[in-house]
Amino acid sequence: MKNIFELIKKDFTRFVNDKTAVLLTFLVPAVLIIIFGNIFGGGGSSRGKANVIFVNKSNSEIAKIIEEKLDSSSSIRLVKKYRIEETDSIAEFTEEKAIEYIKAGKHPAAVVFPSDFLSDTSIAMNIKFYYDPRNEIESAIIQGGIQQTIFTQLPQIFPALLTRQANEFLGDEDGEGFRNEMADIVSSYFGVPKDSILNFTSSQISSGLSSEETSDSSSGSFIENLIKFDSVQLVGANLKNPQVTRIVGGWAIMFLLFTLTAIATSLFEEKQEGTLKRLLCMPVTRTEILLSKYYFSMALGIIQLMVLFVFSWAIFDVDIFSNFLNLIVVIVISASAAVSFGMIITAHATSISQANGVATLLILIMSAVGGSWFPTFLFPDWLQVVAKFTLTYWSVEAFQQIMWRQAELSAIYLNLIILIAISVIFNSYAVYRFNKGNIF
Amino acid sequence: MLKITNLSKSFNEIIALDNVSLEINSGEFFGLLGPNGAGKTTLMNHIIGFLKSDSGEILLNNNAIKYGDKNIRYKIGYVPQEIALYQELSAYKNLKIFGSLFNLSKKELNKNIDKTLELVQLTDRKSSAVKEFSGGMKRRLNLAISILHNPEILLCDEPTVGVDPQSRNAIFEMLQELNQQGITIIYTTHYMEEAERLCNRLAIIDGGQIIASGSLMDLLNKLDSKETLKIHKTPESIELYEKLTKISTINEFDFKYELIPNKDFQKYSQLYKYFEEIGLPSDLIEISRASLEDVFLHLTGRRIRD
Ligand SMILES: Nc1ncnc2c1ncn2[C@@H]1O[C@H](COP(=O)(O)OP(=O)(O)OP(=O)(O)O)[C@@H](O)[C@H]1O
Ligand SMILES: [Mg+2]
């Protein structure tokens, strides 16, 4: 046990001595978070909103509700009017005019609610989104912002919709079938499990637009959590920097993976330098060396995440303290999963360059697909499915829920279980390989 | 003190150790002499419990050394053949890191570090990063780390490879001093002169087998003659090669012929007479005391370094 501690101290000494490693672990992620935080969310109070042309051709009640919500959105500013140069007058945007503006590069994107925004036969919402591919990132943010707004207003919109539609057109008998149909659509639209929509009880439905009160109910279903979050959003209190919150979690996880993989693959370095053999010719066992690497990686990972979160709090006012204990839990479990990723790479590689090559590739893919860089809700359906096969996804989502929605652990238990399972399975396999093979 | 019996080890089809038996006594400076790939390092790796043997056993003070045996590492120090140091850290930190694994008290460790730094003459460079060291300095530090825990036995695996003569001498003196303090030393090398210079007793290992062991005298006695006769290669002597084969068997080296005279030419007077007859310039003739090199050649028909 004492030797494990000494070995951890050794790894720590080596790490601190390696200025590049320290920079890569703390400074580079911090700088990237600043840069991307500013691009996506803007810093502190001076952050700007993304401008988007908005045309509402629908006279549906729902469209109006959404428009209102978008108007009060913290990430988007709806531009509804434009100036006519010749007559020096102001006019409302039309769809044609919006397209013209985007083509001319005067605006990055436009959102149009067409007249068939809500058709009588379906409750799917038709929204047209025009954008200039040159502004892909900004478009993605706008699209994300709109989806987010709709998504978070869902519990308010759909009950209203449901009661209205059901009563008007279907009558009691077909109500059940309609609910089913709606659940299908909502489920495919928002990736919400159908069951949780169906469990959305009629009492909640009837509370309709004044659903804020229901947020106190504690059964933890997905929709209920949404309602809860919703009310937070409406008062505009806690969440100062939603986009940055996501970015911090995403980038932190990516760099965590890089850092911890580097630590794990340093076993190769030690093998090459002969120090590993030297240690093994001293009163030290293989298991002790592995454990020391594991504990050191965990400690470093936790420190790295803490530093990055505290940093994002200092710079961007990201709220890390209201849900601090839960945040710590997610940090520890994420670090553990990232360590196990490094371990399994090391256990499988035959050389350090192979290990680093494979790790870099996998980390970049996982980060892109798993939502480190862009929110996964912007992805096409199939990619959203693929995302779930990455460690990154479960970790980023967990951070999101914890910091954005102030969720309790019960709301992210699946994320935590999956991350823990990844840790346990990967680590056991790595230990098995280390002890069996002649790798080291 | 250390008794190795019928130790064998193969790596796939390569037989690295073939039924090795050896006994090393307390306080000895024991040499293990052999060419590249002879199995020297493999043998050391078994003594320190780093490798698992296929068969045979090693006893240290009548206790069997097992694979991965932690306890024996408190008693044995191992100087690996490769320089095994944290290059980016200082000499002092290296000593501290490795020394802290031996259950020494902080005070004792610090004392040993100071003492060892003094012994390897690195006290004034202890704060420099190892990567800034010369080859000789690295070798000395490599050795220093292995003696921090006051081992009873020190295994030195070719500790002078790539070292300048000055550092090499310093290492010799250090090891002799340690030996005088009572530490048993097992020293591998393929330099015959080193073995002669340092060791009271030695074993010659080749192809995983111990082909001879004993004191220097014991080994030299295996030769028919205590002296060797060599002729420097020059255009004249090369021309006379055929004629020289008439009176002796010749081992050809890069710059010399070694002559092993036939029965009728055992006396120098007979030889010199013949050389004069065939016109060999006498200043090309070299007579020297036989060395381990000759023993090796005699036993294997090969030179130790090809
Ligand atoms: N881990 C290993 N895997 C496969 N073969 C090995 C391994 N270690 C040693 N060998 C083989 O065993 C034989 C003995 O090697 P060893 O390293 O003991 O030789 P050595 O006497 O120390 O040589 P040198 O003077 O070059 O250090 C060699 O043929 C070598 O290739
Ligand atoms: Mg060797």
mmCIF file of N, CA and C in Angstrom, chain A residues 1-4 6-7 9-10 13-14 17-18 270 273-286 288, chain B residues 41 45 48 50 67 70 73-74 78-80 83-89 93 97-98 100-103 142 145-146:
data_model
loop_
_atom_site.group_PDB
_atom_site.id
_atom_site.type_symbol
_atom_site.label_atom_id
_atom_site.label_comp_id
_atom_site.label_asym_id
_atom_site.label_seq_id
_atom_site.Cartn_x
_atom_site.Cartn_y
_atom_site.Cartn_z
ATOM 1 N N MET A 1 0.829 -1.203 0.000
ATOM 2 C CA MET A 1 0.000 0.000 0.000
ATOM 3 C C MET A 1 0.866 1.256 0.000
ATOM 4 N N LYS A 2 1.898 1.231 0.824
ATOM 5 C CA LYS A 2 2.780 2.380 0.876
ATOM 6 C C LYS A 2 3.443 2.582 -0.487
ATOM 7 N N ASN A 3 3.795 1.459 -1.094
ATOM 8 C CA ASN A 3 4.442 1.566 -2.391
ATOM 9 C C ASN A 3 3.529 2.129 -3.461
ATOM 10 N N ILE A 4 2.236 1.778 -3.378
ATOM 11 C CA ILE A 4 1.290 2.354 -4.344
ATOM 12 C C ILE A 4 1.316 3.870 -4.210
ATOM 13 N N GLU A 6 3.759 5.663 -3.050
ATOM 14 C CA GLU A 6 5.027 6.185 -3.577
ATOM 15 C C GLU A 6 5.001 6.240 -5.106
ATOM 16 N N LEU A 7 4.381 5.219 -5.706
ATOM 17 C CA LEU A 7 4.312 5.188 -7.174
ATOM 18 C C LEU A 7 3.414 6.304 -7.703
ATOM 19 N N LYS A 9 3.012 9.122 -6.211
ATOM 20 C CA LYS A 9 3.835 10.320 -6.045
ATOM 21 C C LYS A 9 4.804 10.469 -7.208
ATOM 22 N N LYS A 10 5.355 9.331 -7.611
ATOM 23 C CA LYS A 10 6.275 9.334 -8.740
ATOM 24 C C LYS A 10 5.588 9.853 -10.001
ATOM 25 N N THR A 13 5.055 13.538 -9.663
ATOM 26 C CA THR A 13 6.301 14.287 -9.869
ATOM 27 C C THR A 13 6.614 14.386 -11.356
ATOM 28 N N ARG A 14 6.486 13.267 -12.026
ATOM 29 C CA ARG A 14 6.788 13.266 -13.459
ATOM 30 C C ARG A 14 5.836 14.178 -14.215
ATOM 31 N N ASN A 17 6.549 17.793 -13.624
ATOM 32 C CA ASN A 17 7.809 18.140 -14.255
ATOM 33 C C ASN A 17 7.661 18.336 -15.766
ATOM 34 N N ASP A 18 6.604 17.757 -16.301
ATOM 35 C CA ASP A 18 6.396 17.807 -17.747
ATOM 36 C C ASP A 18 5.487 18.990 -18.083
ATOM 37 N N GLU A 270 7.378 3.839 -19.884
ATOM 38 C CA GLU A 270 8.164 3.276 -18.788
ATOM 39 C C GLU A 270 8.774 1.947 -19.196
ATOM 40 N N GLU A 273 11.715 2.950 -21.490
ATOM 41 C CA GLU A 273 12.821 3.532 -20.739
ATOM 42 C C GLU A 273 13.468 2.533 -19.799
ATOM 43 N N GLY A 274 12.835 1.375 -19.630
ATOM 44 C CA GLY A 274 13.397 0.367 -18.747
ATOM 45 C C GLY A 274 13.010 0.560 -17.298
ATOM 46 N N THR A 275 12.330 1.677 -17.004
ATOM 47 C CA THR A 275 11.996 1.933 -15.607
ATOM 48 C C THR A 275 10.929 0.972 -15.102
ATOM 49 N N LEU A 276 10.100 0.493 -16.042
ATOM 50 C CA LEU A 276 9.067 -0.454 -15.614
ATOM 51 C C LEU A 276 9.720 -1.737 -15.115
ATOM 52 N N LYS A 277 10.693 -2.225 -15.858
ATOM 53 C CA LYS A 277 11.392 -3.429 -15.434
ATOM 54 C C LYS A 277 12.126 -3.164 -14.120
ATOM 55 N N ARG A 278 12.726 -1.989 -14.049
ATOM 56 C CA ARG A 278 13.447 -1.653 -12.824
ATOM 57 C C ARG A 278 12.508 -1.706 -11.620
ATOM 58 N N LEU A 279 11.312 -1.129 -11.787
ATOM 59 C CA LEU A 279 10.341 -1.174 -10.687
ATOM 60 C C LEU A 279 9.977 -2.607 -10.353
ATOM 61 N N LEU A 280 9.824 -3.419 -11.401
ATOM 62 C CA LEU A 280 9.418 -4.804 -11.181
ATOM 63 C C LEU A 280 10.537 -5.652 -10.577
ATOM 64 N N CYS A 281 11.753 -5.113 -10.577
ATOM 65 C CA CYS A 281 12.855 -5.800 -9.914
ATOM 66 C C CYS A 281 13.062 -5.247 -8.508
ATOM 67 N N MET A 282 12.145 -4.384 -8.098
ATOM 68 C CA MET A 282 12.152 -3.861 -6.734
ATOM 69 C C MET A 282 10.935 -4.451 -6.025
ATOM 70 N N PRO A 283 10.773 -4.193 -4.748
ATOM 71 C CA PRO A 283 9.639 -4.820 -4.056
ATOM 72 C C PRO A 283 8.298 -4.222 -4.478
ATOM 73 N N VAL A 284 7.967 -4.374 -5.733
ATOM 74 C CA VAL A 284 6.751 -3.794 -6.293
ATOM 75 C C VAL A 284 6.118 -4.846 -7.198
ATOM 76 N N THR A 285 4.793 -4.998 -7.110
ATOM 77 C CA THR A 285 4.147 -5.980 -7.979
ATOM 78 C C THR A 285 3.492 -5.294 -9.176
ATOM 79 N N ARG A 286 3.193 -6.097 -10.180
ATOM 80 C CA ARG A 286 2.493 -5.590 -11.359
ATOM 81 C C ARG A 286 1.189 -4.905 -10.974
ATOM 82 N N GLU A 288 0.390 -3.533 -8.196
ATOM 83 C CA GLU A 288 0.618 -2.232 -7.546
ATOM 84 C C GLU A 288 0.896 -1.145 -8.575
ATOM 85 N N THR B 41 21.787 -12.032 -19.086
ATOM 86 C CA THR B 41 20.691 -11.229 -18.547
ATOM 87 C C THR B 41 19.539 -12.123 -18.101
ATOM 88 N N ASN B 45 17.799 -12.137 -14.494
ATOM 89 C CA ASN B 45 16.358 -11.923 -14.342
ATOM 90 C C ASN B 45 15.703 -13.001 -13.484
ATOM 91 N N ILE B 48 16.630 -12.316 -9.674
ATOM 92 C CA ILE B 48 15.868 -11.244 -9.044
ATOM 93 C C ILE B 48 14.363 -11.569 -9.023
ATOM 94 N N PHE B 50 12.363 -11.903 -11.588
ATOM 95 C CA PHE B 50 11.623 -11.179 -12.621
ATOM 96 C C PHE B 50 11.088 -12.136 -13.678
ATOM 97 N N TYR B 67 9.265 -16.688 -8.578
ATOM 98 C CA TYR B 67 8.906 -15.633 -9.532
ATOM 99 C C TYR B 67 8.062 -14.562 -8.830
ATOM 100 N N LYS B 70 8.686 -10.745 -3.699
ATOM 101 C CA LYS B 70 8.991 -9.374 -3.274
ATOM 102 C C LYS B 70 10.123 -9.330 -2.252
ATOM 103 N N ARG B 73 13.849 -8.983 -3.014
ATOM 104 C CA ARG B 73 14.321 -7.710 -3.589
ATOM 105 C C ARG B 73 14.867 -6.749 -2.545
ATOM 106 N N TYR B 74 14.544 -7.030 -1.269
ATOM 107 C CA TYR B 74 15.158 -6.214 -0.223
ATOM 108 C C TYR B 74 16.622 -6.608 -0.032
ATOM 109 N N TYR B 78 19.763 -4.787 -8.156
ATOM 110 C CA TYR B 78 19.909 -5.180 -9.559
ATOM 111 C C TYR B 78 20.226 -3.957 -10.404
ATOM 112 N N VAL B 79 21.367 -3.988 -11.069
ATOM 113 C CA VAL B 79 21.725 -2.903 -11.981
ATOM 114 C C VAL B 79 21.391 -3.371 -13.382
ATOM 115 N N PRO B 80 20.297 -2.865 -13.968
ATOM 116 C CA PRO B 80 19.904 -3.385 -15.278
ATOM 117 C C PRO B 80 20.905 -3.009 -16.366
ATOM 118 N N ILE B 83 20.163 1.524 -19.304
ATOM 119 C CA ILE B 83 20.000 2.618 -18.357
ATOM 120 C C ILE B 83 18.514 2.819 -18.129
ATOM 121 N N ALA B 84 18.084 2.626 -16.901
ATOM 122 C CA ALA B 84 16.662 2.704 -16.586
ATOM 123 C C ALA B 84 16.430 3.824 -15.593
ATOM 124 N N LEU B 85 16.233 5.019 -16.122
ATOM 125 C CA LEU B 85 16.096 6.205 -15.273
ATOM 126 C C LEU B 85 14.996 7.082 -15.826
ATOM 127 N N TYR B 86 14.403 7.912 -14.957
ATOM 128 C CA TYR B 86 13.478 8.923 -15.442
ATOM 129 C C TYR B 86 14.318 10.088 -15.943
ATOM 130 N N GLN B 87 14.474 10.121 -17.248
ATOM 131 C CA GLN B 87 15.423 11.046 -17.871
ATOM 132 C C GLN B 87 15.104 12.511 -17.589
ATOM 133 N N GLU B 88 13.820 12.810 -17.474
ATOM 134 C CA GLU B 88 13.449 14.226 -17.350
ATOM 135 C C GLU B 88 13.567 14.726 -15.910
ATOM 136 N N LEU B 89 13.764 13.771 -14.989
ATOM 137 C CA LEU B 89 13.890 14.183 -13.586
ATOM 138 C C LEU B 89 15.357 14.266 -13.180
ATOM 139 N N LYS B 93 15.951 13.180 -7.597
ATOM 140 C CA LYS B 93 14.559 12.693 -7.623
ATOM 141 C C LYS B 93 14.512 11.227 -8.014
ATOM 142 N N ILE B 97 12.773 8.510 -5.731
ATOM 143 C CA ILE B 97 11.634 7.709 -6.197
ATOM 144 C C ILE B 97 11.899 6.217 -6.001
ATOM 145 N N PHE B 98 13.038 5.761 -6.498
ATOM 146 C CA PHE B 98 13.299 4.321 -6.414
ATOM 147 C C PHE B 98 13.613 3.903 -4.979
ATOM 148 N N SER B 100 12.432 5.075 -2.304
ATOM 149 C CA SER B 100 11.288 5.094 -1.391
ATOM 150 C C SER B 100 10.486 3.800 -1.432
ATOM 151 N N LEU B 101 10.863 2.886 -2.324
ATOM 152 C CA LEU B 101 10.083 1.654 -2.453
ATOM 153 C C LEU B 101 10.592 0.538 -1.536
ATOM 154 N N PHE B 102 11.565 0.866 -0.693
ATOM 155 C CA PHE B 102 12.214 -0.201 0.083
ATOM 156 C C PHE B 102 11.943 -0.156 1.573
ATOM 157 N N ASN B 103 10.892 0.585 1.959
ATOM 158 C CA ASN B 103 10.548 0.591 3.373
ATOM 159 C C ASN B 103 11.628 1.176 4.275
ATOM 160 N N ASN B 142 22.691 4.872 -12.612
ATOM 161 C CA ASN B 142 21.995 3.605 -12.804
ATOM 162 C C ASN B 142 22.414 2.604 -11.733
ATOM 163 N N ILE B 145 21.312 3.741 -7.875
ATOM 164 C CA ILE B 145 19.934 3.433 -7.481
ATOM 165 C C ILE B 145 19.813 2.027 -6.920
ATOM 166 N N SER B 146 20.657 1.131 -7.421
ATOM 167 C CA SER B 146 20.538 -0.271 -7.026
ATOM 168 C C SER B 146 21.157 -0.583 -5.661
#
